[in-house]
Amino acid sequence: MRTLLACMTGFGLDLIFGDPYWLYHPIRLIGHLISFLEKPLRSVAGKSPKKQIVAGGIVWILVILISTGIPCLMLWAAEKIHPAVSFLLECFWCYQILAARSLSVESKKVYHALKTQDVEGARKAVSMIVGRDTKSLTEEGIAKAAVETVAENTSDGVTAPLMFLMLGGAPLGFLYKAVNTMDSMLGYKNEKNLYFGRVAAKMDDVFNYLPSRVSAVLMIAAAFLTGMDAKKAAQIYKRDRRKHASPNSAQTESVCAGALQVQLAGDAWYFGVLHKKETIGDPIRPVEAEDIKRAGRLMYVTAVLTLLFAGMIRFWYFW
């Protein structure tokens, strides 16, 4: 019951306040830990692919153990002081781990820039939430990039961590964020990280496999509840959910494309290199700035449905 209440409290705080930018975020500490461990282990591994894979695996294991172990110890210590202290700490961590409000706020910066015809401002705003090159993006390209980010991060930043929080409280929430952060930092298929980041990339696929699919199904329900095209969302999901190099990334993106009746994904530039990608959805109409707000609504309703779904499972099976 305590975990359920902590998750619900954290979820509510995130919806109301978003990330406390004035406070040092624990995910940044995980990032620093990854960088700290990466440098010496890369040096030891040298250029040997096998050694790089092993070294990357060691980084992954150490980061997981530390990122999960420290919260467990801190909650235990807080419990010794008073159960209320431990509960409040866990509520606060649940709040920090979730990112629905911040995802909405950052995407709306892109929306407002586009609505005022500030294309350069929109490019700058979208560059803060996507990994692709944005300097040559058109207005439609900017809107599409923002919609794609909201759609994909509905799972990565909101519903998946919420499921892990419901399962094991803040420690499992930090475990998931550590997995996600390592993939973001090391999981690129480039010369530097092809082998060293392989474990991080593969484990991110494993940890997101079920949450991304549950999120997609709940997003179809959210499309129905928000008056969007749920039938098209289900159709495009069935057809295009595998159209991505990652087995998970196109799950919610395909649902969003169908619900909005637009086409997402396709070729994109990353670090000056053109990456050929399949498109997701049908180009029934062009992507527009308003679609950013629509994707945000879809994200919020999906998040609430996830809270209810995961909360009921927690209540019935882990009471």
Coordinates of C-alpha atoms in Angstrom, one line a residue:
M1 CA 0.0 0.0 0.0
R2 CA 2.9 2.4 0.8
T3 CA 4.4 2.0 -2.6
L4 CA 1.1 2.6 -4.3
L5 CA 0.6 5.8 -2.3
A6 CA 4.1 7.0 -2.9
C7 CA 3.7 6.5 -6.7
M8 CA 0.4 8.3 -6.8
T9 CA 1.8 11.2 -4.7
G10 CA 4.8 11.4 -7.0
F11 CA 2.6 11.2 -10.1
G12 CA 0.5 14.1 -8.8
L13 CA 3.4 16.2 -7.9
D14 CA 4.9 15.7 -11.3
L15 CA 1.7 16.7 -13.0
I16 CA 1.4 19.9 -10.9
F17 CA 5.0 21.1 -10.6
G18 CA 7.2 19.2 -13.2
D19 CA 10.9 18.8 -12.6
P20 CA 12.3 21.0 -9.9
Y21 CA 15.0 22.6 -12.1
W22 CA 16.5 24.4 -9.1
L23 CA 17.4 21.0 -7.5
Y24 CA 20.2 18.8 -8.7
H25 CA 18.5 15.8 -10.4
P26 CA 19.6 12.3 -9.4
I27 CA 19.6 11.2 -13.0
R28 CA 22.5 13.6 -13.6
L29 CA 24.3 11.8 -10.8
I30 CA 23.7 8.5 -12.7
G31 CA 25.1 10.2 -15.8
H32 CA 28.3 11.3 -13.9
L33 CA 28.7 7.8 -12.6
I34 CA 28.5 6.3 -16.1
S35 CA 31.2 8.8 -17.3
F36 CA 33.4 8.1 -14.3
L37 CA 33.3 4.4 -14.8
E38 CA 33.5 4.5 -18.6
K39 CA 36.8 6.2 -19.0
P40 CA 39.1 3.7 -17.1
L41 CA 37.2 0.7 -18.5
R42 CA 37.5 2.0 -22.1
S43 CA 41.2 2.4 -21.5
V44 CA 41.6 -1.2 -20.2
A45 CA 39.5 -2.7 -23.1
G46 CA 41.5 -0.9 -25.8
K47 CA 40.4 -1.6 -29.3
S48 CA 39.4 -5.3 -28.9
P49 CA 35.7 -5.7 -29.7
K50 CA 35.3 -8.6 -27.2
K51 CA 37.0 -6.6 -24.4
Q52 CA 34.9 -3.6 -25.2
I53 CA 31.7 -5.6 -24.8
V54 CA 32.9 -7.1 -21.5
A55 CA 34.0 -3.6 -20.3
G56 CA 30.7 -2.1 -21.3
G57 CA 28.9 -4.9 -19.5
I58 CA 30.9 -4.3 -16.3
V59 CA 29.9 -0.6 -16.5
W60 CA 26.3 -1.6 -16.9
I61 CA 26.3 -4.0 -13.8
L62 CA 28.1 -1.5 -11.6
V63 CA 25.8 1.4 -12.5
I64 CA 22.7 -0.8 -11.9
L65 CA 24.0 -2.0 -8.5
I66 CA 25.0 1.5 -7.3
S67 CA 21.9 3.3 -8.7
T68 CA 19.6 0.7 -7.0
G69 CA 21.6 0.0 -3.9
I70 CA 22.1 3.6 -2.7
P71 CA 18.3 4.4 -2.8
C72 CA 17.6 1.2 -0.9
L73 CA 20.2 2.1 1.8
M74 CA 18.9 5.7 2.1
L75 CA 15.3 4.5 2.4
W76 CA 16.4 2.0 5.1
A77 CA 18.2 4.7 7.0
A78 CA 15.2 7.1 6.7
E79 CA 13.0 4.3 8.0
K80 CA 15.2 4.1 11.1
I81 CA 14.6 7.8 11.7
H82 CA 10.8 7.5 11.2
P83 CA 8.6 5.7 8.7
A84 CA 7.1 9.0 7.6
V85 CA 10.6 10.3 6.7
S86 CA 11.1 7.2 4.5
F87 CA 7.7 7.6 2.9
L88 CA 8.2 11.3 2.1
L89 CA 11.6 10.6 0.6
E90 CA 10.2 7.9 -1.6
C91 CA 7.3 10.2 -2.7
F92 CA 9.9 12.8 -3.7
W93 CA 12.0 10.4 -5.6
C94 CA 8.9 9.1 -7.5
Y95 CA 8.2 12.7 -8.4
Q96 CA 11.7 13.2 -9.7
I97 CA 11.7 10.0 -11.7
L98 CA 8.6 10.8 -13.7
A99 CA 8.8 13.4 -16.5
A100 CA 5.3 14.0 -17.9
R101 CA 5.1 17.7 -17.0
S102 CA 8.6 18.5 -18.2
L103 CA 8.0 16.7 -21.5
S104 CA 4.8 18.7 -22.0
V105 CA 6.5 22.0 -21.1
E106 CA 9.5 21.5 -23.4
S107 CA 7.4 20.4 -26.3
K108 CA 5.1 23.4 -25.8
K109 CA 8.1 25.7 -26.2
V110 CA 8.4 24.4 -29.7
Y111 CA 4.7 24.8 -30.2
H112 CA 4.7 28.5 -29.1
A113 CA 7.7 29.3 -31.2
L114 CA 6.0 27.9 -34.3
K115 CA 2.7 29.7 -33.6
T116 CA 4.6 33.0 -33.5
Q117 CA 6.5 32.2 -36.8
D118 CA 9.8 32.1 -34.9
V119 CA 11.3 29.3 -36.9
E120 CA 14.8 29.7 -35.5
G121 CA 13.5 29.7 -32.0
A122 CA 11.5 26.6 -32.8
R123 CA 14.6 24.9 -34.1
K124 CA 16.5 25.8 -31.0
A125 CA 13.6 24.6 -28.7
V126 CA 13.3 21.3 -30.6
S127 CA 17.1 20.7 -30.5
M128 CA 16.8 20.5 -26.7
I129 CA 14.5 17.5 -26.9
V130 CA 15.7 15.6 -29.9
G131 CA 19.1 14.1 -30.9
R132 CA 18.9 14.9 -34.7
D133 CA 20.3 17.8 -36.5
T134 CA 17.7 20.6 -36.5
K135 CA 19.4 23.5 -38.4
S136 CA 17.7 22.7 -41.7
L137 CA 14.3 21.6 -40.5
T138 CA 11.3 23.2 -42.0
E139 CA 8.3 24.2 -39.9
E140 CA 6.6 20.8 -40.6
G141 CA 9.9 19.0 -39.9
I142 CA 10.2 20.8 -36.5
A143 CA 6.6 19.9 -35.6
K144 CA 7.1 16.3 -36.6
A145 CA 10.3 16.0 -34.6
A146 CA 8.5 17.4 -31.5
V147 CA 5.5 15.0 -32.0
E148 CA 7.9 12.0 -32.4
T149 CA 9.7 12.9 -29.2
V150 CA 6.5 13.2 -27.2
A151 CA 5.2 10.0 -28.6
E152 CA 8.4 7.9 -27.9
N153 CA 9.0 9.5 -24.6
T154 CA 5.5 8.8 -23.4
S155 CA 6.8 5.3 -22.8
D156 CA 10.5 6.1 -21.9
G157 CA 9.9 9.0 -19.7
V158 CA 6.5 8.5 -18.2
T159 CA 4.7 5.1 -18.4
A160 CA 7.6 2.7 -18.3
P161 CA 9.2 4.3 -15.2
L162 CA 5.7 4.5 -13.6
M163 CA 5.3 0.7 -14.1
F164 CA 8.7 0.0 -12.5
L165 CA 7.8 2.4 -9.6
M166 CA 4.6 0.5 -9.1
L167 CA 6.4 -2.8 -9.1
G168 CA 9.2 -1.9 -6.7
G169 CA 9.0 1.7 -5.6
A170 CA 11.8 4.2 -6.0
P171 CA 14.7 1.7 -6.1
L172 CA 13.2 0.0 -9.2
G173 CA 12.4 3.4 -10.6
F174 CA 16.0 4.3 -10.4
L175 CA 17.0 1.0 -11.8
Y176 CA 14.9 1.7 -14.9
K177 CA 16.3 5.3 -15.2
A178 CA 19.8 3.9 -15.0
V179 CA 19.1 1.5 -17.8
N180 CA 17.6 4.3 -19.9
T181 CA 20.4 6.7 -19.2
M182 CA 23.1 4.2 -20.1
D183 CA 21.4 3.6 -23.4
S184 CA 21.2 7.3 -24.0
M185 CA 24.9 7.8 -23.3
L186 CA 26.4 4.6 -24.6
G187 CA 23.9 2.9 -26.9
Y188 CA 24.8 4.5 -30.2
K189 CA 25.7 2.3 -33.1
N190 CA 28.8 4.4 -34.0
E191 CA 32.5 3.6 -34.1
K192 CA 32.9 4.7 -30.5
N193 CA 30.1 2.8 -28.9
L194 CA 29.3 -0.1 -31.3
Y195 CA 30.9 -2.7 -28.9
F196 CA 31.3 -0.8 -25.7
G197 CA 27.6 0.2 -25.6
R198 CA 26.2 -3.0 -26.9
V199 CA 25.2 -4.3 -23.5
A200 CA 23.6 -1.0 -22.6
A201 CA 21.6 -1.0 -25.8
K202 CA 20.5 -4.6 -25.6
M203 CA 19.4 -4.3 -22.0
D204 CA 17.4 -1.2 -22.7
D205 CA 15.6 -3.2 -25.3
V206 CA 14.9 -5.9 -22.8
F207 CA 13.7 -3.6 -20.0
N208 CA 11.4 -1.7 -22.4
Y209 CA 10.0 -4.6 -24.3
L210 CA 6.9 -5.1 -22.2
P211 CA 6.3 -1.5 -21.0
S212 CA 6.4 -0.1 -24.5
R213 CA 3.8 -2.6 -25.7
V214 CA 1.5 -2.0 -22.7
S215 CA 1.9 1.7 -23.2
A216 CA 0.9 1.4 -26.9
V217 CA -2.3 -0.5 -26.0
L218 CA -3.2 2.1 -23.4
M219 CA -2.4 4.9 -25.9
I220 CA -5.0 3.4 -28.3
A221 CA -7.5 3.6 -25.4
A222 CA -6.3 7.2 -24.8
A223 CA -6.9 8.1 -28.4
F224 CA -10.5 6.9 -28.0
L225 CA -11.0 8.8 -24.8
T226 CA -9.6 12.1 -26.3
G227 CA -11.7 11.8 -29.4
M228 CA -8.8 11.1 -31.7
D229 CA -8.8 8.3 -34.4
A230 CA -8.5 5.2 -32.2
K231 CA -9.4 2.9 -35.1
K232 CA -6.6 4.3 -37.3
A233 CA -4.2 4.2 -34.2
A234 CA -4.8 0.5 -33.9
Q235 CA -4.4 -0.1 -37.6
I236 CA -1.1 1.8 -37.9
Y237 CA 0.1 0.2 -34.7
K238 CA -0.5 -3.3 -36.1
R239 CA 1.2 -2.4 -39.4
D240 CA 4.1 -0.1 -38.4
R241 CA 5.1 -1.0 -34.8
R242 CA 8.2 -2.8 -36.0
K243 CA 9.4 0.0 -38.4
H244 CA 12.3 1.1 -36.2
A245 CA 15.9 -0.1 -35.6
S246 CA 14.8 -0.5 -31.9
P247 CA 12.1 -3.1 -31.2
N248 CA 10.4 -0.7 -28.9
S249 CA 10.7 2.8 -30.2
A250 CA 7.9 2.5 -32.9
Q251 CA 5.3 1.1 -30.5
T252 CA 3.9 4.3 -29.1
E253 CA 5.1 6.4 -32.1
S254 CA 3.0 4.3 -34.5
V255 CA -0.1 4.7 -32.3
C256 CA 0.4 8.4 -32.2
A257 CA 0.8 8.7 -35.9
G258 CA -2.4 6.8 -36.5
A259 CA -4.3 8.7 -33.8
L260 CA -3.3 12.1 -35.4
Q261 CA -3.6 10.8 -39.0
V262 CA -0.1 11.9 -39.9
Q263 CA 3.1 10.3 -41.1
L264 CA 6.1 10.3 -38.7
A265 CA 9.7 9.1 -38.8
G266 CA 11.5 8.9 -42.2
D267 CA 15.0 10.0 -43.0
A268 CA 16.8 12.2 -40.6
W269 CA 20.3 13.8 -40.1
Y270 CA 22.4 12.9 -37.0
F271 CA 25.8 14.6 -36.5
G272 CA 26.0 15.4 -40.2
V273 CA 25.2 11.9 -41.4
L274 CA 21.9 11.1 -43.1
H275 CA 20.2 8.1 -41.6
K276 CA 17.6 6.3 -43.8
K277 CA 14.5 5.3 -41.9
E278 CA 11.1 3.9 -42.8
T279 CA 8.1 6.1 -42.4
I280 CA 5.4 5.4 -39.8
G281 CA 1.8 6.2 -40.5
D282 CA -0.1 7.5 -43.5
P283 CA 0.3 11.1 -44.8
I284 CA -3.4 11.9 -44.6
R285 CA -2.5 15.5 -43.8
P286 CA 0.8 17.4 -43.0
V287 CA 2.1 17.6 -39.5
E288 CA 1.2 21.0 -37.9
A289 CA 2.1 22.8 -34.7
E290 CA -1.3 21.9 -33.1
D291 CA -0.2 18.2 -33.3
I292 CA 2.3 18.9 -30.6
K293 CA -0.5 19.8 -28.2
R294 CA -2.5 16.8 -29.4
A295 CA 0.4 14.5 -28.8
G296 CA 0.7 16.0 -25.3
R297 CA -2.9 15.3 -24.5
L298 CA -2.5 11.8 -25.7
M299 CA 0.6 11.4 -23.4
Y300 CA -1.2 12.7 -20.4
V301 CA -4.3 10.5 -20.8
T302 CA -2.0 7.5 -21.5
A303 CA -0.1 8.3 -18.3
V304 CA -3.3 8.4 -16.2
L305 CA -4.5 5.1 -17.7
T306 CA -1.1 3.6 -16.8
L307 CA -1.4 4.8 -13.3
L308 CA -4.8 3.2 -13.0
F309 CA -3.7 0.0 -14.7
A310 CA -0.5 -0.5 -12.8
G311 CA -2.1 0.7 -9.6
M312 CA -4.8 -1.9 -9.8
I313 CA -2.2 -4.6 -10.4
R314 CA -0.2 -3.4 -7.4
F315 CA -3.3 -3.3 -5.3
W316 CA -4.6 -6.8 -6.1
Y317 CA -1.3 -8.7 -6.3
F318 CA 1.1 -6.9 -4.0
W319 CA -1.2 -5.8 -1.2

